[in-house]
Amino acid sequence: MQDRAGLGETEETFIAKSINDNELIFLSPLRYDKNALLVKKVKLGETRALPIQDACFNKRNNLGISLDYRGKKVIAVWKYMPLMDWGLVSKIDIDEAFAAIYTLRKFFIVVAAFFLVLVLAISLIVSKIISKSVSKLESAEKQIRNQAEKSIKILFLFKERNKQLKKAKHEADTANKTKSDFLAHMSHELRSPLNAIIGFSQELKDEHPGGLNAAQKEFIGYVLDSGLYLLDLINDILDLAKVESGKIEIVKTEVNLKDLIGRSINFVKEKALHHNINLITRINDDVGTVYADEKMLKQIIFNLLSNSLKFTPDGGKVELSALRNTDGYLISVKDTGIGIGEEDKKKIFSEFEQIKNEFSDRAHGTGLGLALTKKLVEIHGGKIWFESEGKGKGTTFYFTLPL
């Protein structure tokens, strides 16, 4: 639970439960106390662990700066979970969260003010993403598994536990929809100030208000690049949230698949030329029209092409093929890139997952592209999968579209 989002060295998410009116106990290991599970306790009124006290004893939801169970100042978000009578806290040390802002403030106070708001807002939203994405179904399954290993009574309690599991799954689906609605709303709210930050940063970088020294220009560049990256992240989160919440609008029309593939290729030609990558298309003559949302279909193809180009070394090859069969269309994107190891194959379509390799710097992204692509394909009634013989042997992504 602590390492799911990869926020930093000090990020941590944990749960606890009050065992009486004056004490609570931790129900998960702690980053700084691995033996805390069902052992470590906190008494009501202690000056440490204030967020989890507020969630467990006062049954409140809140966020802000407080003291954690070590007595260290942190940024935290806490929630009372009435169904299980749990308190949940997600936090990160304030020193780590604001480290970049302290450095930037020394060079340009105006930019630092904007960046402080940006980092604080993103830290809070990511903390909420972490807390909302904890699956109640996985927790229920884990509890059932652990109890089964400790007690032979599981044979007699199986039917009852199965009912609880179904109920937990329903609650998890409801919580996931609430998470998606929240992300969609917050993404909209973040776009306006973020666009202002990007715009003012560009003005400062172009020295329209006045000249900058070399160090100032370098740090302004960092702000601009971070702002653009965060805008891409928010856009991907918004699209993903719309899909998961069922609020995405699908406008299906007759789409000329061959023409759409050609337009998608044009979007990535420049990047392919820049890296001397041979971009090939093989489209059968029987490929015609398909009933689909043109914008979504273009995004599917563009995401797969961009992904292949990211992980293909200079001088390599990326090939897009399309053919028609009895069930519809089969489209594939094949590359001669770095391939996918067995240990990474389960992560490919997961949200916020990025495989670490020698292309990580060049392939900087949100970790949402393939997850969103999979959902867009499934919305159209298609399937998506990939094949790779291993690292260094390239990868081929396939997806289908019904007629």
JSON list of C-alpha atoms in Angstrom, two decimals, residues 128-270:
[
{"chain": "A", "resi": 128, "resn": "LYS", "atom": "CA", "xyz": [-6.60, 11.27, -2.73]},
{"chain": "A", "resi": 129, "resn": "ILE", "atom": "CA", "xyz": [-5.98, 9.13, -5.81]},
{"chain": "A", "resi": 130, "resn": "ILE", "atom": "CA", "xyz": [-3.94, 6.73, -3.69]},
{"chain": "A", "resi": 131, "resn": "SER", "atom": "CA", "xyz": [-6.56, 6.53, -0.95]},
{"chain": "A", "resi": 132, "resn": "LYS", "atom": "CA", "xyz": [-9.45, 6.16, -3.41]},
{"chain": "A", "resi": 133, "resn": "SER", "atom": "CA", "xyz": [-7.68, 3.51, -5.50]},
{"chain": "A", "resi": 134, "resn": "VAL", "atom": "CA", "xyz": [-7.26, 1.10, -2.54]},
{"chain": "A", "resi": 135, "resn": "SER", "atom": "CA", "xyz": [-9.52, -1.77, -3.52]},
{"chain": "A", "resi": 136, "resn": "LYS", "atom": "CA", "xyz": [-11.99, -2.97, -0.93]},
{"chain": "A", "resi": 137, "resn": "LEU", "atom": "CA", "xyz": [-12.34, -6.21, -2.87]},
{"chain": "A", "resi": 138, "resn": "GLU", "atom": "CA", "xyz": [-8.62, -6.99, -2.57]},
{"chain": "A", "resi": 139, "resn": "SER", "atom": "CA", "xyz": [-8.78, -6.18, 1.14]},
{"chain": "A", "resi": 140, "resn": "ALA", "atom": "CA", "xyz": [-11.74, -8.49, 1.64]},
{"chain": "A", "resi": 141, "resn": "GLU", "atom": "CA", "xyz": [-10.03, -11.29, -0.29]},
{"chain": "A", "resi": 142, "resn": "LYS", "atom": "CA", "xyz": [-6.86, -10.85, 1.75]},
{"chain": "A", "resi": 143, "resn": "GLN", "atom": "CA", "xyz": [-8.78, -11.00, 5.02]},
{"chain": "A", "resi": 144, "resn": "ILE", "atom": "CA", "xyz": [-10.58, -14.16, 3.93]},
{"chain": "A", "resi": 145, "resn": "ARG", "atom": "CA", "xyz": [-7.31, -15.75, 2.83]},
{"chain": "A", "resi": 146, "resn": "ASN", "atom": "CA", "xyz": [-5.54, -14.92, 6.12]},
{"chain": "A", "resi": 147, "resn": "GLN", "atom": "CA", "xyz": [-8.45, -16.15, 8.22]},
{"chain": "A", "resi": 148, "resn": "ALA", "atom": "CA", "xyz": [-8.62, -19.36, 6.19]},
{"chain": "A", "resi": 149, "resn": "GLU", "atom": "CA", "xyz": [-4.96, -20.07, 6.93]},
{"chain": "A", "resi": 150, "resn": "LYS", "atom": "CA", "xyz": [-5.47, -19.53, 10.66]},
{"chain": "A", "resi": 151, "resn": "SER", "atom": "CA", "xyz": [-8.72, -21.41, 11.23]},
{"chain": "A", "resi": 152, "resn": "ILE", "atom": "CA", "xyz": [-10.22, -24.73, 10.10]},
{"chain": "A", "resi": 153, "resn": "LYS", "atom": "CA", "xyz": [-13.64, -23.17, 10.56]},
{"chain": "A", "resi": 154, "resn": "ILE", "atom": "CA", "xyz": [-13.36, -21.67, 7.07]},
{"chain": "A", "resi": 155, "resn": "LEU", "atom": "CA", "xyz": [-14.98, -24.85, 5.68]},
{"chain": "A", "resi": 156, "resn": "PHE", "atom": "CA", "xyz": [-18.17, -24.07, 7.60]},
{"chain": "A", "resi": 157, "resn": "LEU", "atom": "CA", "xyz": [-18.06, -20.32, 6.99]},
{"chain": "A", "resi": 158, "resn": "PHE", "atom": "CA", "xyz": [-17.43, -20.44, 3.23]},
{"chain": "A", "resi": 159, "resn": "LYS", "atom": "CA", "xyz": [-20.95, -19.59, 2.13]},
{"chain": "A", "resi": 160, "resn": "GLU", "atom": "CA", "xyz": [-21.20, -16.66, 4.51]},
{"chain": "A", "resi": 161, "resn": "ARG", "atom": "CA", "xyz": [-17.79, -15.35, 3.49]},
{"chain": "A", "resi": 162, "resn": "ASN", "atom": "CA", "xyz": [-18.76, -15.62, -0.17]},
{"chain": "A", "resi": 163, "resn": "LYS", "atom": "CA", "xyz": [-21.74, -13.35, 0.48]},
{"chain": "A", "resi": 164, "resn": "GLN", "atom": "CA", "xyz": [-19.47, -10.86, 2.22]},
{"chain": "A", "resi": 165, "resn": "LEU", "atom": "CA", "xyz": [-17.11, -10.95, -0.74]},
{"chain": "A", "resi": 166, "resn": "LYS", "atom": "CA", "xyz": [-19.88, -10.10, -3.19]},
{"chain": "A", "resi": 167, "resn": "LYS", "atom": "CA", "xyz": [-21.01, -7.27, -0.95]},
{"chain": "A", "resi": 168, "resn": "ALA", "atom": "CA", "xyz": [-17.45, -5.93, -0.71]},
{"chain": "A", "resi": 169, "resn": "LYS", "atom": "CA", "xyz": [-17.10, -6.07, -4.50]},
{"chain": "A", "resi": 170, "resn": "HIS", "atom": "CA", "xyz": [-20.27, -4.04, -4.92]},
{"chain": "A", "resi": 171, "resn": "GLU", "atom": "CA", "xyz": [-18.98, -1.49, -2.42]},
{"chain": "A", "resi": 172, "resn": "ALA", "atom": "CA", "xyz": [-15.61, -1.39, -4.18]},
{"chain": "A", "resi": 173, "resn": "ASP", "atom": "CA", "xyz": [-17.33, -0.71, -7.53]},
{"chain": "A", "resi": 174, "resn": "THR", "atom": "CA", "xyz": [-19.31, 2.10, -5.91]},
{"chain": "A", "resi": 175, "resn": "ALA", "atom": "CA", "xyz": [-16.17, 3.58, -4.35]},
{"chain": "A", "resi": 176, "resn": "ASN", "atom": "CA", "xyz": [-14.36, 3.36, -7.70]},
{"chain": "A", "resi": 177, "resn": "LYS", "atom": "CA", "xyz": [-17.17, 5.30, -9.41]},
{"chain": "A", "resi": 178, "resn": "THR", "atom": "CA", "xyz": [-17.01, 7.95, -6.67]},
{"chain": "A", "resi": 179, "resn": "LYS", "atom": "CA", "xyz": [-13.26, 8.19, -7.22]},
{"chain": "A", "resi": 180, "resn": "SER", "atom": "CA", "xyz": [-13.75, 8.71, -10.96]},
{"chain": "A", "resi": 181, "resn": "ASP", "atom": "CA", "xyz": [-16.36, 11.44, -10.39]},
{"chain": "A", "resi": 182, "resn": "PHE", "atom": "CA", "xyz": [-14.01, 13.20, -7.99]},
{"chain": "A", "resi": 183, "resn": "LEU", "atom": "CA", "xyz": [-11.06, 13.01, -10.40]},
{"chain": "A", "resi": 184, "resn": "ALA", "atom": "CA", "xyz": [-13.13, 14.42, -13.25]},
{"chain": "A", "resi": 185, "resn": "HIS", "atom": "CA", "xyz": [-14.26, 17.37, -11.10]},
{"chain": "A", "resi": 186, "resn": "MET", "atom": "CA", "xyz": [-10.80, 18.11, -9.70]},
{"chain": "A", "resi": 187, "resn": "SER", "atom": "CA", "xyz": [-9.14, 17.85, -13.12]},
{"chain": "A", "resi": 188, "resn": "HIS", "atom": "CA", "xyz": [-11.47, 20.56, -14.41]},
{"chain": "A", "resi": 189, "resn": "GLU", "atom": "CA", "xyz": [-10.70, 22.73, -11.39]},
{"chain": "A", "resi": 190, "resn": "LEU", "atom": "CA", "xyz": [-6.93, 22.36, -11.84]},
{"chain": "A", "resi": 191, "resn": "ARG", "atom": "CA", "xyz": [-6.83, 23.19, -15.54]},
{"chain": "A", "resi": 192, "resn": "SER", "atom": "CA", "xyz": [-7.43, 26.95, -15.21]},
{"chain": "A", "resi": 193, "resn": "PRO", "atom": "CA", "xyz": [-4.63, 27.76, -12.71]},
{"chain": "A", "resi": 194, "resn": "LEU", "atom": "CA", "xyz": [-2.32, 25.29, -14.46]},
{"chain": "A", "resi": 195, "resn": "ASN", "atom": "CA", "xyz": [-2.85, 26.99, -17.83]},
{"chain": "A", "resi": 196, "resn": "ALA", "atom": "CA", "xyz": [-2.02, 30.30, -16.17]},
{"chain": "A", "resi": 197, "resn": "ILE", "atom": "CA", "xyz": [1.20, 28.85, -14.73]},
{"chain": "A", "resi": 198, "resn": "ILE", "atom": "CA", "xyz": [2.19, 27.49, -18.14]},
{"chain": "A", "resi": 199, "resn": "GLY", "atom": "CA", "xyz": [1.38, 30.78, -19.87]},
{"chain": "A", "resi": 200, "resn": "PHE", "atom": "CA", "xyz": [3.26, 32.99, -17.42]},
{"chain": "A", "resi": 201, "resn": "SER", "atom": "CA", "xyz": [6.20, 30.57, -17.37]},
{"chain": "A", "resi": 202, "resn": "GLN", "atom": "CA", "xyz": [6.43, 30.76, -21.17]},
{"chain": "A", "resi": 203, "resn": "GLU", "atom": "CA", "xyz": [6.34, 34.55, -21.01]},
{"chain": "A", "resi": 204, "resn": "LEU", "atom": "CA", "xyz": [9.14, 34.57, -18.45]},
{"chain": "A", "resi": 205, "resn": "LYS", "atom": "CA", "xyz": [11.19, 32.06, -20.43]},
{"chain": "A", "resi": 206, "resn": "ASP", "atom": "CA", "xyz": [10.84, 34.22, -23.55]},
{"chain": "A", "resi": 207, "resn": "GLU", "atom": "CA", "xyz": [12.03, 37.19, -21.39]},
{"chain": "A", "resi": 208, "resn": "HIS", "atom": "CA", "xyz": [9.04, 39.36, -22.33]},
{"chain": "A", "resi": 209, "resn": "PRO", "atom": "CA", "xyz": [8.89, 41.05, -18.87]},
{"chain": "A", "resi": 210, "resn": "GLY", "atom": "CA", "xyz": [12.70, 41.48, -18.83]},
{"chain": "A", "resi": 211, "resn": "GLY", "atom": "CA", "xyz": [15.98, 39.63, -18.99]},
{"chain": "A", "resi": 212, "resn": "LEU", "atom": "CA", "xyz": [16.85, 36.60, -16.85]},
{"chain": "A", "resi": 213, "resn": "ASN", "atom": "CA", "xyz": [20.20, 35.22, -15.87]},
{"chain": "A", "resi": 214, "resn": "ALA", "atom": "CA", "xyz": [21.21, 31.69, -16.87]},
{"chain": "A", "resi": 215, "resn": "ALA", "atom": "CA", "xyz": [20.14, 30.09, -13.59]},
{"chain": "A", "resi": 216, "resn": "GLN", "atom": "CA", "xyz": [16.74, 31.78, -13.67]},
{"chain": "A", "resi": 217, "resn": "LYS", "atom": "CA", "xyz": [16.12, 30.66, -17.26]},
{"chain": "A", "resi": 218, "resn": "GLU", "atom": "CA", "xyz": [17.06, 27.10, -16.33]},
{"chain": "A", "resi": 219, "resn": "PHE", "atom": "CA", "xyz": [14.61, 26.97, -13.42]},
{"chain": "A", "resi": 220, "resn": "ILE", "atom": "CA", "xyz": [11.84, 28.66, -15.44]},
{"chain": "A", "resi": 221, "resn": "GLY", "atom": "CA", "xyz": [12.35, 25.89, -17.99]},
{"chain": "A", "resi": 222, "resn": "TYR", "atom": "CA", "xyz": [11.85, 23.30, -15.26]},
{"chain": "A", "resi": 223, "resn": "VAL", "atom": "CA", "xyz": [8.60, 25.00, -14.21]},
{"chain": "A", "resi": 224, "resn": "LEU", "atom": "CA", "xyz": [7.31, 25.10, -17.80]},
{"chain": "A", "resi": 225, "resn": "ASP", "atom": "CA", "xyz": [8.21, 21.47, -18.51]},
{"chain": "A", "resi": 226, "resn": "SER", "atom": "CA", "xyz": [6.60, 20.35, -15.24]},
{"chain": "A", "resi": 227, "resn": "GLY", "atom": "CA", "xyz": [3.47, 22.36, -15.99]},
{"chain": "A", "resi": 228, "resn": "LEU", "atom": "CA", "xyz": [3.09, 20.82, -19.46]},
{"chain": "A", "resi": 229, "resn": "TYR", "atom": "CA", "xyz": [3.66, 17.34, -18.03]},
{"chain": "A", "resi": 230, "resn": "LEU", "atom": "CA", "xyz": [1.04, 17.91, -15.33]},
{"chain": "A", "resi": 231, "resn": "LEU", "atom": "CA", "xyz": [-1.43, 19.20, -17.94]},
{"chain": "A", "resi": 232, "resn": "ASP", "atom": "CA", "xyz": [-0.98, 15.96, -19.91]},
{"chain": "A", "resi": 233, "resn": "LEU", "atom": "CA", "xyz": [-1.45, 14.00, -16.68]},
{"chain": "A", "resi": 234, "resn": "ILE", "atom": "CA", "xyz": [-4.66, 15.88, -15.83]},
{"chain": "A", "resi": 235, "resn": "ASN", "atom": "CA", "xyz": [-6.02, 15.37, -19.35]},
{"chain": "A", "resi": 236, "resn": "ASP", "atom": "CA", "xyz": [-5.31, 11.63, -19.16]},
{"chain": "A", "resi": 237, "resn": "ILE", "atom": "CA", "xyz": [-6.84, 11.41, -15.67]},
{"chain": "A", "resi": 238, "resn": "LEU", "atom": "CA", "xyz": [-9.92, 13.28, -16.89]},
{"chain": "A", "resi": 239, "resn": "ASP", "atom": "CA", "xyz": [-10.36, 10.96, -19.89]},
{"chain": "A", "resi": 240, "resn": "LEU", "atom": "CA", "xyz": [-9.84, 7.87, -17.71]},
{"chain": "A", "resi": 241, "resn": "ALA", "atom": "CA", "xyz": [-12.27, 9.15, -15.07]},
{"chain": "A", "resi": 242, "resn": "LYS", "atom": "CA", "xyz": [-14.92, 9.82, -17.70]},
{"chain": "A", "resi": 243, "resn": "VAL", "atom": "CA", "xyz": [-14.58, 6.27, -19.02]},
{"chain": "A", "resi": 244, "resn": "GLU", "atom": "CA", "xyz": [-14.70, 4.67, -15.55]},
{"chain": "A", "resi": 245, "resn": "SER", "atom": "CA", "xyz": [-17.67, 6.75, -14.43]},
{"chain": "A", "resi": 246, "resn": "GLY", "atom": "CA", "xyz": [-19.60, 6.04, -17.64]},
{"chain": "A", "resi": 247, "resn": "LYS", "atom": "CA", "xyz": [-19.90, 9.75, -18.45]},
{"chain": "A", "resi": 248, "resn": "ILE", "atom": "CA", "xyz": [-17.80, 9.72, -21.62]},
{"chain": "A", "resi": 249, "resn": "GLU", "atom": "CA", "xyz": [-19.76, 10.67, -24.72]},
{"chain": "A", "resi": 250, "resn": "ILE", "atom": "CA", "xyz": [-19.45, 8.21, -27.61]},
{"chain": "A", "resi": 251, "resn": "VAL", "atom": "CA", "xyz": [-20.38, 9.55, -31.04]},
{"chain": "A", "resi": 252, "resn": "LYS", "atom": "CA", "xyz": [-20.25, 6.66, -33.49]},
{"chain": "A", "resi": 253, "resn": "THR", "atom": "CA", "xyz": [-20.24, 7.34, -37.23]},
{"chain": "A", "resi": 254, "resn": "GLU", "atom": "CA", "xyz": [-19.07, 5.61, -40.40]},
{"chain": "A", "resi": 255, "resn": "VAL", "atom": "CA", "xyz": [-15.28, 6.07, -40.28]},
{"chain": "A", "resi": 256, "resn": "ASN", "atom": "CA", "xyz": [-12.95, 5.35, -43.21]},
{"chain": "A", "resi": 257, "resn": "LEU", "atom": "CA", "xyz": [-10.38, 3.27, -41.35]},
{"chain": "A", "resi": 258, "resn": "LYS", "atom": "CA", "xyz": [-7.70, 3.51, -44.04]},
{"chain": "A", "resi": 259, "resn": "ASP", "atom": "CA", "xyz": [-7.87, 7.33, -44.11]},
{"chain": "A", "resi": 260, "resn": "LEU", "atom": "CA", "xyz": [-7.86, 7.56, -40.31]},
{"chain": "A", "resi": 261, "resn": "ILE", "atom": "CA", "xyz": [-4.73, 5.38, -40.11]},
{"chain": "A", "resi": 262, "resn": "GLY", "atom": "CA", "xyz": [-3.04, 7.64, -42.64]},
{"chain": "A", "resi": 263, "resn": "ARG", "atom": "CA", "xyz": [-3.83, 10.75, -40.61]},
{"chain": "A", "resi": 264, "resn": "SER", "atom": "CA", "xyz": [-2.61, 9.09, -37.43]},
{"chain": "A", "resi": 265, "resn": "ILE", "atom": "CA", "xyz": [0.70, 8.19, -39.11]},
{"chain": "A", "resi": 266, "resn": "ASN", "atom": "CA", "xyz": [1.17, 11.85, -40.05]},
{"chain": "A", "resi": 267, "resn": "PHE", "atom": "CA", "xyz": [1.05, 12.84, -36.38]},
{"chain": "A", "resi": 268, "resn": "VAL", "atom": "CA", "xyz": [4.12, 10.73, -35.52]},
{"chain": "A", "resi": 269, "resn": "LYS", "atom": "CA", "xyz": [6.16, 11.02, -38.74]},
{"chain": "A", "resi": 270, "resn": "GLU", "atom": "CA", "xyz": [8.31, 13.86, -37.43]}
]
